[in-house]
mmCIF file with all atom_site columns, C-alpha atoms in Angstrom:
data_model
loop_
_atom_site.group_PDB
_atom_site.id
_atom_site.type_symbol
_atom_site.label_atom_id
_atom_site.label_alt_id
_atom_site.label_comp_id
_atom_site.label_asym_id
_atom_site.label_entity_id
_atom_site.label_seq_id
_atom_site.pdbx_PDB_ins_code
_atom_site.Cartn_x
_atom_site.Cartn_y
_atom_site.Cartn_z
_atom_site.occupancy
_atom_site.B_iso_or_equiv
_atom_site.pdbx_formal_charge
_atom_site.auth_seq_id
_atom_site.auth_comp_id
_atom_site.auth_asym_id
_atom_site.auth_atom_id
_atom_site.pdbx_PDB_model_num
ATOM 1   C CA . UNK A 1 1   ? 0.000  0.000  0.000   1.00 0.00 ? 250 UNK A CA 1
ATOM 2   C CA . UNK A 1 2   ? 2.758  2.466  0.958   1.00 0.00 ? 251 UNK A CA 1
ATOM 3   C CA . UNK A 1 3   ? 4.692  1.748  -2.262  1.00 0.00 ? 252 UNK A CA 1
ATOM 4   C CA . UNK A 1 4   ? 1.564  2.407  -4.339  1.00 0.00 ? 253 UNK A CA 1
ATOM 5   C CA . UNK A 1 5   ? 0.921  5.682  -2.543  1.00 0.00 ? 254 UNK A CA 1
ATOM 6   C CA . UNK A 1 6   ? 4.517  6.816  -3.116  1.00 0.00 ? 255 UNK A CA 1
ATOM 7   C CA . UNK A 1 7   ? 4.365  5.805  -6.784  1.00 0.00 ? 256 UNK A CA 1
ATOM 8   C CA . UNK A 1 8   ? 1.165  7.790  -7.288  1.00 0.00 ? 257 UNK A CA 1
ATOM 9   C CA . UNK A 1 9   ? 2.594  10.766 -5.423  1.00 0.00 ? 258 UNK A CA 1
ATOM 10  C CA . UNK A 1 10  ? 5.844  10.888 -7.391  1.00 0.00 ? 259 UNK A CA 1
ATOM 11  C CA . UNK A 1 11  ? 3.993  10.327 -10.666 1.00 0.00 ? 260 UNK A CA 1
ATOM 12  C CA . UNK A 1 12  ? 1.702  13.257 -9.877  1.00 0.00 ? 261 UNK A CA 1
ATOM 13  C CA . UNK A 1 13  ? 4.648  15.489 -9.033  1.00 0.00 ? 262 UNK A CA 1
ATOM 14  C CA . UNK A 1 14  ? 6.449  14.537 -12.271 1.00 0.00 ? 263 UNK A CA 1
ATOM 15  C CA . UNK A 1 15  ? 3.308  15.338 -14.236 1.00 0.00 ? 264 UNK A CA 1
ATOM 16  C CA . UNK A 1 16  ? 2.909  18.681 -12.465 1.00 0.00 ? 265 UNK A CA 1
ATOM 17  C CA . UNK A 1 17  ? 6.484  19.703 -13.198 1.00 0.00 ? 266 UNK A CA 1
ATOM 18  C CA . UNK A 1 18  ? 6.193  18.582 -16.815 1.00 0.00 ? 267 UNK A CA 1
ATOM 19  C CA . UNK A 1 19  ? 3.034  20.691 -17.172 1.00 0.00 ? 268 UNK A CA 1
ATOM 20  C CA . UNK A 1 20  ? 4.804  23.677 -15.627 1.00 0.00 ? 269 UNK A CA 1
ATOM 21  C CA . UNK A 1 21  ? 7.679  23.383 -18.085 1.00 0.00 ? 270 UNK A CA 1
ATOM 22  C CA . UNK A 1 22  ? 5.190  23.410 -20.969 1.00 0.00 ? 271 UNK A CA 1
ATOM 23  C CA . UNK A 1 23  ? 3.673  26.747 -19.963 1.00 0.00 ? 272 UNK A CA 1
ATOM 24  C CA . UNK A 1 24  ? 6.619  28.507 -18.296 1.00 0.00 ? 273 UNK A CA 1
ATOM 25  C CA . UNK A 1 25  ? 10.353 28.768 -18.793 1.00 0.00 ? 274 UNK A CA 1
ATOM 26  C CA . UNK A 1 26  ? 11.838 27.575 -15.525 1.00 0.00 ? 275 UNK A CA 1
ATOM 27  C CA . UNK A 1 27  ? 15.449 27.510 -16.689 1.00 0.00 ? 276 UNK A CA 1
ATOM 28  C CA . UNK A 1 28  ? 17.643 28.389 -19.640 1.00 0.00 ? 277 UNK A CA 1
ATOM 29  C CA . UNK A 1 29  ? 20.777 26.768 -21.040 1.00 0.00 ? 278 UNK A CA 1
ATOM 30  C CA . UNK A 1 30  ? 19.976 23.463 -19.366 1.00 0.00 ? 279 UNK A CA 1
ATOM 31  C CA . UNK A 1 31  ? 23.059 21.289 -19.312 1.00 0.00 ? 280 UNK A CA 1
ATOM 32  C CA . UNK A 1 32  ? 25.562 24.141 -19.606 1.00 0.00 ? 281 UNK A CA 1
ATOM 33  C CA . UNK A 1 33  ? 26.527 23.594 -15.992 1.00 0.00 ? 282 UNK A CA 1
ATOM 34  C CA . UNK A 1 34  ? 26.355 20.544 -13.787 1.00 0.00 ? 283 UNK A CA 1
ATOM 35  C CA . UNK A 1 35  ? 25.239 20.635 -10.169 1.00 0.00 ? 284 UNK A CA 1
ATOM 36  C CA . UNK A 1 36  ? 25.978 18.301 -7.297  1.00 0.00 ? 285 UNK A CA 1
ATOM 37  C CA . UNK A 1 37  ? 22.930 16.394 -6.159  1.00 0.00 ? 286 UNK A CA 1
ATOM 38  C CA . UNK A 1 38  ? 22.511 14.914 -2.682  1.00 0.00 ? 287 UNK A CA 1
ATOM 39  C CA . UNK A 1 39  ? 20.869 11.855 -4.287  1.00 0.00 ? 288 UNK A CA 1
ATOM 40  C CA . UNK A 1 40  ? 23.217 11.100 -7.179  1.00 0.00 ? 289 UNK A CA 1
ATOM 41  C CA . UNK A 1 41  ? 26.890 10.297 -7.470  1.00 0.00 ? 290 UNK A CA 1
ATOM 42  C CA . UNK A 1 42  ? 27.510 12.442 -10.540 1.00 0.00 ? 291 UNK A CA 1
ATOM 43  C CA . UNK A 1 43  ? 26.586 16.091 -11.064 1.00 0.00 ? 292 UNK A CA 1
ATOM 44  C CA . UNK A 1 44  ? 23.341 16.710 -12.957 1.00 0.00 ? 293 UNK A CA 1
ATOM 45  C CA . UNK A 1 45  ? 21.844 19.507 -15.080 1.00 0.00 ? 294 UNK A CA 1
ATOM 46  C CA . UNK A 1 46  ? 19.557 21.992 -13.353 1.00 0.00 ? 295 UNK A CA 1
ATOM 47  C CA . UNK A 1 47  ? 16.462 20.326 -14.845 1.00 0.00 ? 296 UNK A CA 1
ATOM 48  C CA . UNK A 1 48  ? 17.288 17.008 -13.139 1.00 0.00 ? 297 UNK A CA 1
ATOM 49  C CA . UNK A 1 49  ? 18.099 18.650 -9.797  1.00 0.00 ? 298 UNK A CA 1
ATOM 50  C CA . UNK A 1 50  ? 14.852 20.635 -9.921  1.00 0.00 ? 299 UNK A CA 1
ATOM 51  C CA . UNK A 1 51  ? 12.869 17.491 -10.780 1.00 0.00 ? 300 UNK A CA 1
ATOM 52  C CA . UNK A 1 52  ? 14.495 15.576 -7.922  1.00 0.00 ? 301 UNK A CA 1
ATOM 53  C CA . UNK A 1 53  ? 13.756 18.325 -5.401  1.00 0.00 ? 302 UNK A CA 1
ATOM 54  C CA . UNK A 1 54  ? 10.207 18.751 -6.660  1.00 0.00 ? 303 UNK A CA 1
ATOM 55  C CA . UNK A 1 55  ? 9.533  15.062 -5.982  1.00 0.00 ? 304 UNK A CA 1
ATOM 56  C CA . UNK A 1 56  ? 11.481 14.833 -2.734  1.00 0.00 ? 305 UNK A CA 1
ATOM 57  C CA . UNK A 1 57  ? 9.579  17.662 -1.058  1.00 0.00 ? 306 UNK A CA 1
ATOM 58  C CA . UNK A 1 58  ? 6.301  15.796 -1.582  1.00 0.00 ? 307 UNK A CA 1
ATOM 59  C CA . UNK A 1 59  ? 7.803  12.463 -0.544  1.00 0.00 ? 308 UNK A CA 1
ATOM 60  C CA . UNK A 1 60  ? 9.203  14.021 2.642   1.00 0.00 ? 309 UNK A CA 1
ATOM 61  C CA . UNK A 1 61  ? 5.762  15.454 3.484   1.00 0.00 ? 310 UNK A CA 1
ATOM 62  C CA . UNK A 1 62  ? 4.185  12.030 2.914   1.00 0.00 ? 311 UNK A CA 1
ATOM 63  C CA . UNK A 1 63  ? 6.777  10.264 5.037   1.00 0.00 ? 312 UNK A CA 1
ATOM 64  C CA . UNK A 1 64  ? 6.349  12.738 7.863   1.00 0.00 ? 313 UNK A CA 1
ATOM 65  C CA . UNK A 1 65  ? 2.560  12.333 7.697   1.00 0.00 ? 314 UNK A CA 1
ATOM 66  C CA . UNK A 1 66  ? 2.928  8.555  7.935   1.00 0.00 ? 315 UNK A CA 1
ATOM 67  C CA . UNK A 1 67  ? 5.582  8.768  10.675  1.00 0.00 ? 316 UNK A CA 1
ATOM 68  C CA . UNK A 1 68  ? 8.322  7.248  8.491   1.00 0.00 ? 317 UNK A CA 1
ATOM 69  C CA . UNK A 1 69  ? 10.602 10.202 7.641   1.00 0.00 ? 318 UNK A CA 1
ATOM 70  C CA . UNK A 1 70  ? 13.863 9.411  5.920   1.00 0.00 ? 319 UNK A CA 1
ATOM 71  C CA . UNK A 1 71  ? 16.832 10.184 8.195   1.00 0.00 ? 320 UNK A CA 1
ATOM 72  C CA . UNK A 1 72  ? 18.497 13.349 6.883   1.00 0.00 ? 321 UNK A CA 1
ATOM 73  C CA . UNK A 1 73  ? 15.899 13.692 4.126   1.00 0.00 ? 322 UNK A CA 1
ATOM 74  C CA . UNK A 1 74  ? 15.019 17.263 4.952   1.00 0.00 ? 323 UNK A CA 1
ATOM 75  C CA . UNK A 1 75  ? 18.690 18.291 5.204   1.00 0.00 ? 324 UNK A CA 1
ATOM 76  C CA . UNK A 1 76  ? 19.422 16.902 1.729   1.00 0.00 ? 325 UNK A CA 1
ATOM 77  C CA . UNK A 1 77  ? 16.440 18.741 0.300   1.00 0.00 ? 326 UNK A CA 1
ATOM 78  C CA . UNK A 1 78  ? 17.577 22.010 1.909   1.00 0.00 ? 327 UNK A CA 1
ATOM 79  C CA . UNK A 1 79  ? 21.075 21.568 0.419   1.00 0.00 ? 328 UNK A CA 1
ATOM 80  C CA . UNK A 1 80  ? 19.591 20.946 -3.022  1.00 0.00 ? 329 UNK A CA 1
ATOM 81  C CA . UNK A 1 81  ? 17.315 23.987 -2.694  1.00 0.00 ? 330 UNK A CA 1
ATOM 82  C CA . UNK A 1 82  ? 20.351 26.094 -1.781  1.00 0.00 ? 331 UNK A CA 1
ATOM 83  C CA . UNK A 1 83  ? 22.167 24.859 -4.888  1.00 0.00 ? 332 UNK A CA 1
ATOM 84  C CA . UNK A 1 84  ? 19.143 25.631 -7.033  1.00 0.00 ? 333 UNK A CA 1
ATOM 85  C CA . UNK A 1 85  ? 18.871 29.120 -5.546  1.00 0.00 ? 334 UNK A CA 1
ATOM 86  C CA . UNK A 1 86  ? 22.434 29.780 -6.721  1.00 0.00 ? 335 UNK A CA 1
ATOM 87  C CA . UNK A 1 87  ? 21.954 28.247 -10.189 1.00 0.00 ? 336 UNK A CA 1
ATOM 88  C CA . UNK A 1 88  ? 22.520 30.737 -12.980 1.00 0.00 ? 337 UNK A CA 1
ATOM 89  C CA . UNK A 1 89  ? 20.205 28.812 -15.308 1.00 0.00 ? 338 UNK A CA 1
ATOM 90  C CA . UNK A 1 90  ? 17.021 29.439 -13.339 1.00 0.00 ? 339 UNK A CA 1
ATOM 91  C CA . UNK A 1 91  ? 14.671 32.066 -14.702 1.00 0.00 ? 340 UNK A CA 1
ATOM 92  C CA . UNK A 1 92  ? 12.566 34.343 -12.506 1.00 0.00 ? 341 UNK A CA 1
ATOM 93  C CA . UNK A 1 93  ? 9.779  31.768 -12.760 1.00 0.00 ? 342 UNK A CA 1
ATOM 94  C CA . UNK A 1 94  ? 12.198 28.975 -11.839 1.00 0.00 ? 343 UNK A CA 1
ATOM 95  C CA . UNK A 1 95  ? 13.394 30.910 -8.798  1.00 0.00 ? 344 UNK A CA 1
ATOM 96  C CA . UNK A 1 96  ? 9.763  31.438 -7.825  1.00 0.00 ? 345 UNK A CA 1
ATOM 97  C CA . UNK A 1 97  ? 9.179  27.677 -7.999  1.00 0.00 ? 346 UNK A CA 1
ATOM 98  C CA . UNK A 1 98  ? 12.246 27.062 -5.817  1.00 0.00 ? 347 UNK A CA 1
ATOM 99  C CA . UNK A 1 99  ? 10.875 29.577 -3.279  1.00 0.00 ? 348 UNK A CA 1
ATOM 100 C CA . UNK A 1 100 ? 7.532  27.755 -3.366  1.00 0.00 ? 349 UNK A CA 1
ATOM 101 C CA . UNK A 1 101 ? 9.263  24.412 -2.771  1.00 0.00 ? 350 UNK A CA 1
ATOM 102 C CA . UNK A 1 102 ? 11.254 25.916 0.103   1.00 0.00 ? 351 UNK A CA 1
ATOM 103 C CA . UNK A 1 103 ? 7.997  27.178 1.667   1.00 0.00 ? 352 UNK A CA 1
ATOM 104 C CA . UNK A 1 104 ? 6.341  23.786 1.153   1.00 0.00 ? 353 UNK A CA 1
ATOM 105 C CA . UNK A 1 105 ? 9.263  22.089 2.911   1.00 0.00 ? 354 UNK A CA 1
ATOM 106 C CA . UNK A 1 106 ? 9.134  24.658 5.712   1.00 0.00 ? 355 UNK A CA 1
ATOM 107 C CA . UNK A 1 107 ? 5.524  23.706 6.414   1.00 0.00 ? 356 UNK A CA 1
ATOM 108 C CA . UNK A 1 108 ? 6.592  20.049 6.537   1.00 0.00 ? 357 UNK A CA 1
ATOM 109 C CA . UNK A 1 109 ? 9.461  20.863 8.928   1.00 0.00 ? 358 UNK A CA 1
ATOM 110 C CA . UNK A 1 110 ? 7.202  22.869 11.252  1.00 0.00 ? 359 UNK A CA 1
#
């Protein structure tokens, strides 16, 4: 049951981000620079880091709601959000999305 819920949640978040990228420019020059990700061994383009964070914020909220938070999960998300905030590729709309994700995580941390 928990695996199904997580699969539905991450699928919904992927769909939401895909829809956002179709109507708004979240970043430019994707792939010009690589960024360290707390979840991957190799650096990734800003689009991948943003997608990872977008999913992880929702997953962290779900895990907290079900009393199964991932140890250090919130810290990794905060580090990734900090990296995204410094990314030159993000547009104004992309920075707004990062601020929204940071706020969403803050409500989970509260």
